[in-house]
Tab-separated table of C-alpha atoms and ligand atoms in Angstrom:
chain	number	residue	atom	x	y	z
A	1	MET	CA	132.655	118.699	89.213
A	2	ARG	CA	133.248	122.360	89.895
A	3	PRO	CA	136.490	123.323	88.116
A	4	GLY	CA	137.856	124.749	91.389
A	5	ALA	CA	137.327	121.365	93.047
A	6	VAL	CA	139.220	119.551	90.268
A	7	GLU	CA	142.041	122.053	90.648
A	8	ALA	CA	142.112	121.595	94.418
A	9	MET	CA	142.688	117.840	94.044
A	10	LEU	CA	145.562	117.891	91.609
A	11	PRO	CA	148.556	118.692	93.868
A	12	PHE	CA	147.655	115.723	96.082
A	13	PHE	CA	148.189	113.332	93.172
A	14	SER	CA	151.719	114.631	92.594
A	15	GLU	CA	153.965	116.944	94.634
A	16	ARG	CA	151.794	116.778	97.786
A	17	PHE	CA	151.185	113.010	97.639
A	18	ALA	CA	151.862	111.820	101.163
A	19	ASN	CA	149.992	109.987	103.879
A	20	PRO	CA	148.889	112.495	106.531
A	21	SER	CA	149.384	109.883	109.256
A	22	GLY	CA	153.133	109.721	108.597
A	23	SER	CA	155.756	111.662	110.543
A	24	HIS	CA	158.040	113.180	107.871
A	25	ARG	CA	157.764	116.647	106.398
A	26	PHE	CA	155.644	115.598	103.408
A	27	ALA	CA	153.243	113.807	105.722
A	28	ARG	CA	153.023	116.925	107.886
A	29	ASP	CA	152.177	118.942	104.783
A	30	ALA	CA	149.352	116.534	103.866
A	31	ARG	CA	148.139	116.614	107.488
A	32	ARG	CA	148.071	120.407	107.392
A	33	ALA	CA	145.909	120.213	104.249
A	34	VAL	CA	143.424	117.904	106.007
A	35	ASP	CA	143.385	120.126	109.119
A	36	GLU	CA	142.747	123.257	107.068
A	37	ALA	CA	140.004	121.476	105.131
A	38	ARG	CA	138.390	120.360	108.393
A	39	ASP	CA	138.331	123.955	109.679
A	40	GLN	CA	136.678	125.234	106.499
A	41	VAL	CA	134.160	122.390	106.376
A	42	ALA	CA	133.262	122.962	110.035
A	43	GLU	CA	132.653	126.665	109.373
A	44	VAL	CA	130.193	125.992	106.530
A	45	LEU	CA	128.429	123.159	108.373
A	46	GLY	CA	128.036	125.138	111.585
A	47	VAL	CA	129.966	122.715	113.811
A	48	SER	CA	133.403	122.689	115.440
A	49	PRO	CA	136.361	121.105	113.596
A	50	GLY	CA	136.529	118.215	116.087
A	51	GLU	CA	132.974	117.274	115.146
A	52	VAL	CA	133.847	116.689	111.458
A	53	VAL	CA	134.600	113.093	110.416
A	54	PHE	CA	135.633	112.485	106.802
A	55	THR	CA	134.095	109.321	105.330
A	56	GLY	CA	134.207	107.434	102.041
A	57	CYS	CA	130.705	108.525	100.939
A	58	GLY	CA	127.261	109.608	102.101
A	59	THR	CA	126.134	105.997	102.460
A	60	GLU	CA	128.975	105.329	104.889
A	61	ALA	CA	128.082	108.435	106.910
A	62	ASP	CA	124.424	107.313	107.133
A	63	ASN	CA	125.350	103.722	108.007
A	64	THR	CA	127.817	104.877	110.671
A	65	ALA	CA	125.133	107.011	112.310
A	66	ILE	CA	122.430	104.323	112.353
A	67	LEU	CA	124.603	101.275	113.081
A	68	GLY	CA	127.164	103.041	115.282
A	69	VAL	CA	124.537	104.037	117.831
A	70	GLY	CA	123.462	100.424	118.037
A	71	GLY	CA	119.999	100.597	119.655
A	72	LEU	CA	116.490	101.008	118.268
A	73	ALA	CA	116.386	103.279	115.209
A	74	VAL	CA	113.407	105.184	113.804
A	75	CYS	CA	113.249	106.752	110.338
A	76	GLY	CA	110.753	107.914	107.715
A	77	ALA	CA	109.495	105.785	104.834
A	78	ALA	CA	110.834	108.218	102.199
A	79	GLU	CA	114.465	108.069	103.410
A	80	HIS	CA	117.292	107.121	101.051
A	81	PRO	CA	118.118	103.373	101.183
A	82	ALA	CA	121.378	104.306	102.959
A	83	VAL	CA	119.224	105.092	106.016
A	84	LEU	CA	116.203	102.878	105.336
A	85	HIS	CA	118.071	99.596	104.879
A	86	PRO	CA	120.246	99.714	108.020
A	87	THR	CA	117.197	100.799	110.027
A	88	GLU	CA	115.118	97.903	108.700
A	89	HIS	CA	117.944	95.347	109.020
A	90	ARG	CA	118.321	96.233	112.697
A	91	GLY	CA	114.585	95.802	113.331
A	92	GLY	CA	113.962	99.564	113.545
A	93	ILE	CA	110.679	101.407	113.065
A	94	VAL	CA	109.730	103.038	109.752
A	95	VAL	CA	107.221	105.873	110.056
A	96	GLY	CA	104.869	106.964	107.253
A	97	THR	CA	104.905	110.298	105.402
A	98	ASP	CA	102.315	112.820	104.309
A	99	THR	CA	101.427	113.432	100.649
A	100	ALA	CA	104.440	115.756	100.216
A	101	GLY	CA	106.882	113.197	101.609
A	102	HIS	CA	107.375	114.834	105.041
A	103	ILE	CA	107.682	112.385	107.900
A	104	ASP	CA	104.277	112.162	109.650
A	105	LEU	CA	104.839	113.914	112.982
A	106	ASP	CA	101.808	112.294	114.672
A	107	GLN	CA	103.038	108.827	113.749
A	108	LEU	CA	106.530	109.793	114.866
A	109	ALA	CA	105.195	110.989	118.216
A	110	ASP	CA	103.394	107.648	118.676
A	111	VAL	CA	106.607	105.595	118.357
A	112	LEU	CA	108.977	107.850	120.337
A	113	SER	CA	109.821	106.256	123.686
A	114	PRO	CA	112.819	105.876	126.017
A	115	ASP	CA	113.738	102.725	124.021
A	116	VAL	CA	114.580	104.756	120.911
A	117	ALA	CA	118.331	105.285	120.452
A	118	ILE	CA	118.356	107.268	117.207
A	119	VAL	CA	115.867	109.062	114.981
A	120	SER	CA	116.918	109.773	111.398
A	121	VAL	CA	115.019	112.295	109.263
A	122	MET	CA	116.395	113.581	105.959
A	123	ALA	CA	116.775	117.343	105.457
A	124	VAL	CA	115.818	117.179	101.765
A	125	ASN	CA	114.339	114.241	99.876
A	126	ASN	CA	116.539	113.089	97.009
A	127	GLU	CA	113.726	112.084	94.656
A	128	VAL	CA	111.085	114.774	95.019
A	129	GLY	CA	113.031	117.591	96.731
A	130	THR	CA	110.755	117.977	99.778
A	131	ILE	CA	112.334	120.098	102.542
A	132	THR	CA	111.792	118.813	106.089
A	133	ASP	CA	110.888	121.146	108.946
A	134	LEU	CA	113.770	119.896	111.086
A	135	ALA	CA	112.984	122.392	113.855
A	136	ALA	CA	109.600	120.706	114.359
A	137	VAL	CA	111.161	117.221	114.236
A	138	SER	CA	113.845	118.278	116.709
A	139	ARG	CA	111.303	119.744	119.176
A	140	LEU	CA	109.299	116.515	119.066
A	141	VAL	CA	112.276	114.199	119.511
A	142	ARG	CA	113.801	116.288	122.316
A	143	SER	CA	110.520	116.377	124.233
A	144	LEU	CA	109.311	112.776	123.744
A	145	ALA	CA	112.613	110.871	123.535
A	146	PRO	CA	115.211	113.098	125.201
A	147	GLY	CA	117.693	110.235	125.362
A	148	ALA	CA	117.601	109.638	121.601
A	149	LEU	CA	120.091	111.055	119.128
A	150	LEU	CA	118.776	112.936	116.103
A	151	HIS	CA	120.485	112.344	112.756
A	152	THR	CA	119.754	114.075	109.484
A	153	ASP	CA	120.796	112.849	106.057
A	154	ALA	CA	121.665	116.275	104.637
A	155	VAL	CA	123.238	114.865	101.464
A	156	GLN	CA	120.745	116.730	99.260
A	157	ALA	CA	120.610	119.903	101.350
A	158	VAL	CA	123.973	121.575	100.735
A	159	CYS	CA	123.059	123.555	97.602
A	160	TRP	CA	119.795	124.827	99.039
A	161	LEU	CA	119.774	125.231	102.826
A	162	ASP	CA	121.889	127.129	105.359
A	163	LEU	CA	123.444	124.272	107.281
A	164	ARG	CA	124.483	126.567	110.127
A	165	GLN	CA	120.791	126.767	111.019
A	166	ILE	CA	120.307	122.997	110.851
A	167	ALA	CA	123.379	122.012	112.883
A	168	PRO	CA	122.042	123.173	116.290
A	169	LEU	CA	118.858	121.121	115.796
A	170	VAL	CA	120.536	117.718	115.402
A	171	ASP	CA	123.360	115.540	116.780
A	172	LEU	CA	124.584	113.966	113.543
A	173	MET	CA	124.575	115.090	109.878
A	174	SER	CA	125.614	113.224	106.695
A	175	PHE	CA	127.030	114.756	103.504
A	176	SER	CA	128.422	113.580	100.171
A	177	ALA	CA	130.765	115.639	97.978
A	178	HIS	CA	129.381	114.580	94.589
A	179	LYS	CA	126.048	116.247	95.378
A	180	PHE	CA	127.571	119.732	95.380
A	181	GLY	CA	130.214	119.683	92.680
A	182	GLY	CA	132.882	117.637	94.457
A	183	PRO	CA	134.174	114.171	93.558
A	184	LYS	CA	132.449	110.853	94.160
A	185	GLY	CA	133.801	108.703	96.998
A	186	VAL	CA	134.184	111.221	99.823
A	187	GLY	CA	131.705	112.388	102.439
A	188	VAL	CA	131.340	113.774	105.934
A	189	LEU	CA	129.574	112.696	109.088
A	190	THR	CA	129.349	115.364	111.775
A	191	ILE	CA	129.167	113.982	115.305
A	192	ARG	CA	128.246	116.340	118.112
A	193	ASP	CA	130.920	116.566	120.828
A	194	GLY	CA	130.353	113.974	123.520
A	195	VAL	CA	128.270	111.604	121.343
A	196	LYS	CA	129.679	108.081	121.405
A	197	LEU	CA	129.405	105.985	118.228
A	198	ALA	CA	130.979	102.617	117.488
A	199	PRO	CA	133.017	103.016	114.285
A	200	LEU	CA	131.808	101.147	111.211
A	201	ILE	CA	135.419	100.800	110.015
A	202	SER	CA	138.150	100.218	112.554
A	203	GLY	CA	141.872	99.871	112.008
A	204	GLY	CA	144.562	102.535	112.187
A	205	GLY	CA	142.476	104.872	114.357
A	206	GLN	CA	142.285	107.845	111.983
A	207	GLU	CA	139.651	110.529	112.544
A	208	ARG	CA	140.069	110.127	116.327
A	209	GLU	CA	139.132	106.422	116.169
A	210	ARG	CA	135.799	107.293	114.546
A	211	ARG	CA	136.730	106.259	110.985
A	212	SER	CA	139.890	104.342	110.238
A	213	GLY	CA	141.566	104.249	106.849
A	214	THR	CA	144.180	106.415	105.167
A	215	HIS	CA	142.716	109.811	104.380
A	216	ASN	CA	141.600	110.546	100.832
A	217	VAL	CA	143.469	113.854	100.944
A	218	ALA	CA	142.742	114.833	97.330
A	219	GLY	CA	139.053	114.046	97.804
A	220	ILE	CA	138.898	115.978	101.078
A	221	ALA	CA	140.560	119.029	99.481
A	222	ALA	CA	138.111	118.926	96.564
A	223	LEU	CA	135.084	118.382	98.825
A	224	THR	CA	136.133	121.458	100.788
A	225	SER	CA	136.621	123.625	97.720
A	226	ALA	CA	133.215	122.596	96.327
A	227	LEU	CA	131.505	123.112	99.694
A	228	VAL	CA	132.894	126.618	100.169
A	229	GLU	CA	131.987	127.644	96.614
A	230	THR	CA	128.496	126.177	96.915
A	231	ASP	CA	127.975	128.043	100.180
A	232	HIS	CA	129.087	131.357	98.606
A	233	GLN	CA	126.708	130.927	95.682
A	234	ARG	CA	123.821	129.361	97.589
A	235	ILE	CA	121.527	132.394	97.827
A	236	SER	CA	121.996	133.591	94.235
A	237	GLU	CA	121.788	130.035	92.839
A	238	ASN	CA	118.570	129.375	94.750
A	239	ALA	CA	116.979	132.392	93.073
A	240	ARG	CA	118.382	131.653	89.587
A	241	LEU	CA	117.455	127.969	89.628
A	242	ALA	CA	113.984	128.528	91.113
A	243	GLY	CA	113.282	130.720	88.048
A	244	LEU	CA	114.584	128.058	85.654
A	245	ARG	CA	112.730	125.266	87.481
A	246	ASP	CA	109.457	127.218	87.292
A	247	ARG	CA	110.024	127.837	83.581
A	248	LEU	CA	110.639	124.099	83.055
A	249	ILE	CA	107.484	122.937	84.810
A	250	ASP	CA	105.300	125.742	83.420
A	251	GLY	CA	106.707	125.172	79.922
A	252	LEU	CA	105.898	121.463	80.102
A	253	SER	CA	102.435	122.079	81.542
A	254	GLY	CA	101.744	124.548	78.724
A	255	ALA	CA	102.946	122.174	75.989
A	256	ILE	CA	101.371	118.887	77.098
A	257	GLU	CA	98.362	117.722	79.084
A	258	GLY	CA	98.435	115.628	82.235
A	259	VAL	CA	101.539	117.079	83.937
A	260	VAL	CA	101.118	116.601	87.696
A	261	GLU	CA	103.597	118.381	89.983
A	262	THR	CA	104.498	115.815	92.605
A	263	VAL	CA	105.273	118.325	95.386
A	264	GLN	CA	104.189	121.981	95.632
A	265	ARG	CA	107.023	124.382	94.733
A	266	ASP	CA	107.081	126.173	98.074
A	267	ARG	CA	107.709	122.900	99.912
A	268	LYS	CA	110.713	121.728	97.910
A	269	THR	CA	114.158	122.842	96.779
A	270	ALA	CA	114.711	125.103	93.768
A	271	GLY	CA	116.597	122.351	91.937
A	272	SER	CA	113.809	119.808	91.942
A	273	ALA	CA	111.390	119.468	89.035
A	274	HIS	CA	109.689	116.141	89.732
A	275	VAL	CA	106.469	115.532	87.834
A	276	CYS	CA	104.214	112.576	87.080
A	277	LEU	CA	102.918	112.296	83.517
A	278	ASP	CA	99.458	110.838	83.181
A	279	GLY	CA	99.258	107.762	80.967
A	280	ILE	CA	103.027	107.623	80.315
A	281	GLU	CA	105.464	104.880	81.299
A	282	SER	CA	108.675	106.468	82.573
A	283	GLU	CA	110.810	103.698	81.109
A	284	SER	CA	109.742	104.432	77.504
A	285	LEU	CA	110.012	108.180	78.052
A	286	LEU	CA	113.522	107.978	79.527
A	287	PHE	CA	114.621	105.938	76.508
A	288	LEU	CA	113.458	108.674	74.109
A	289	LEU	CA	114.949	111.445	76.257
A	290	ASP	CA	118.285	109.676	76.416
A	291	GLN	CA	118.381	109.421	72.626
A	292	ALA	CA	117.939	113.195	72.465
A	293	ASP	CA	120.667	113.794	75.100
A	294	VAL	CA	118.247	114.799	77.831
A	295	CYS	CA	119.313	112.930	80.949
A	296	ALA	CA	116.656	112.432	83.604
A	297	SER	CA	115.528	109.626	85.856
A	298	ALA	CA	112.393	108.060	87.212
A	299	ALA	CA	113.649	106.395	90.374
A	300	SER	CA	111.783	103.223	89.621
A	301	ALA	CA	113.233	99.832	90.379
A	302	CYS	CA	112.686	96.767	88.293
A	303	ALA	CA	111.473	93.993	90.599
A	304	SER	CA	110.592	90.521	89.268
A	305	GLY	CA	110.191	91.743	85.712
A	306	ALA	CA	107.592	94.373	86.594
A	307	MET	CA	108.476	98.040	86.981
A	308	GLU	CA	107.631	99.151	90.494
A	309	PRO	CA	107.060	102.785	91.394
A	310	SER	CA	109.575	104.362	93.770
A	311	HIS	CA	109.241	103.734	97.508
A	312	VAL	CA	109.089	107.515	97.996
A	313	LEU	CA	106.033	107.969	95.763
A	314	ALA	CA	104.427	104.894	97.342
A	315	ALA	CA	104.993	106.395	100.817
A	316	MET	CA	103.408	109.664	99.636
A	317	GLY	CA	100.339	107.759	98.471
A	318	VAL	CA	100.738	108.683	94.783
A	319	GLU	CA	98.394	106.453	92.778
A	320	HIS	CA	100.242	103.508	91.224
A	321	SER	CA	99.340	104.355	87.593
A	322	LEU	CA	100.467	107.986	88.018
A	323	ALA	CA	103.664	106.971	89.825
A	324	MET	CA	104.570	104.771	86.829
A	325	GLY	CA	104.870	108.009	84.831
A	326	ALA	CA	107.321	109.689	87.217
A	327	LEU	CA	109.917	111.979	85.665
A	328	ARG	CA	112.654	113.261	87.957
A	329	MET	CA	114.480	116.254	86.507
A	330	THR	CA	117.017	118.136	88.581
A	331	LEU	CA	118.850	121.406	88.079
A	332	GLY	CA	122.212	122.486	89.419
A	333	HIS	CA	125.080	124.930	89.083
A	334	THR	CA	125.747	123.970	85.439
A	335	THR	CA	122.124	124.313	84.258
A	336	THR	CA	121.464	127.090	81.715
A	337	VAL	CA	118.383	128.715	80.162
A	338	ASP	CA	119.159	126.896	76.902
A	339	ASP	CA	119.178	123.547	78.713
A	340	ILE	CA	115.712	124.282	80.049
A	341	GLU	CA	114.269	125.330	76.678
A	342	ARG	CA	115.718	122.230	75.051
A	343	ALA	CA	114.405	119.974	77.821
A	344	ILE	CA	110.901	121.415	77.404
A	345	ASP	CA	110.977	120.748	73.634
A	346	VAL	CA	112.378	117.239	73.952
A	347	VAL	CA	110.179	116.090	76.856
A	348	ALA	CA	107.028	117.547	75.262
A	349	SER	CA	107.655	116.002	71.833
A	350	SER	CA	108.603	112.637	73.387
A	351	VAL	CA	105.419	112.546	75.467
A	352	GLN	CA	103.335	113.499	72.426
A	353	HIS	CA	105.022	110.722	70.426
A	354	LEU	CA	104.308	108.110	73.121
A	355	ARG	CA	100.677	109.193	73.355
A	356	ARG	CA	100.249	108.996	69.548
A	357	VAL	CA	101.757	105.507	69.502
A	358	ALA	CA	99.474	104.411	72.371
A	359	VAL	CA	96.383	105.632	70.467
A	360	ALA	CA	97.518	103.982	67.225
A	361	ARG	CA	98.139	100.634	68.954
A	362	PRO	CA	95.258	98.167	68.287
B	401	PLP	N1	121.462	110.075	100.986
B	401	PLP	C1	120.854	110.739	99.997
B	401	PLP	C2	119.673	111.597	100.314
B	401	PLP	C3	121.337	110.643	98.686
B	401	PLP	O1	120.725	111.302	97.699
B	401	PLP	C4	122.470	109.835	98.428
B	401	PLP	C5	122.993	109.649	97.064
B	401	PLP	O2	122.269	109.578	96.111
B	401	PLP	C6	123.072	109.172	99.513
B	401	PLP	C7	122.551	109.319	100.774
B	401	PLP	C8	124.277	108.303	99.317
B	401	PLP	O3	125.433	109.070	99.104
B	401	PLP	P1	126.693	108.386	98.375
B	401	PLP	O4	126.314	108.243	96.940
B	401	PLP	O5	127.826	109.329	98.579
B	401	PLP	O6	126.934	107.083	99.032
């Protein structure tokens, strides 16, 4: 977490610990904290304070959008499971992607009809970092399904994109604090004024009946602190991290053969360094990296004893054998030049080791 976000939480565990729905002076103080947070969040997200709904996580925000609308949902095949699963469970339509992971606009156009209640297209892909052209998606949805709502899962967008430019294009946006230096277990769903959604969680009627449950005041304060700081640093961090990301991928490509960049750099965020390593099994590589304190992921799921490549790479049409060697490295506000140099050394020597062992095996 960002140190400022940790600091912002602390008073709400002690002297400011009150339920903002109460009526005494301490409750009013906690309510003021939530109101102030809502104003600041709204400013960064480019919406009005009444359009901000605090949730328990990004998954809840996504589920509320898809399930709360109730009718036919459409989404892309590379969406996070928090969008994909509710869409599929409700009998929605899943549209294919191109080789960079963008939703296929021709396929989307083919399925848009007056029956569609909601279209959900992520702003940034969580595995490979692809940035969606939401203006193009918005134009298409508004012209071919003007009655449909447009939702974007912007959970991975906060560090990289100006949300004030995205907000006017869509009706609903999802966010999660732990993706930008805030705590886990708190998120936001923005709901454009006038849009009616059935709440996923009903009870005490908090958040203007849109999300019941006692407010996580400490989490909301920390989310807000992290969001404001991320927004202030966004432009300089984009430039700094793009340089480090390029050094990481170029350093790896120079040290070992068979490094395939999954998505072109100009189509993805500065923090994403996803590559596929020819002839390598991610599982073995991640084990060696972990032993050397380099923490990365592959986004593979183990199904029926066999490692399956990620649904995102499958949607992009990445060849099965190459997808089995996926390595997902991400950079953020804590990443330093030294981290990058060490990662290059460790990944390169681990890959070389695995290749030597494979050759030596009878
Ligand atoms: N959507 C995307 C794109 C994500 O990357 C994540 C988290 O990994 C989520 C949704 C879910 O957010 P949360 O972990 O807060 O439930």
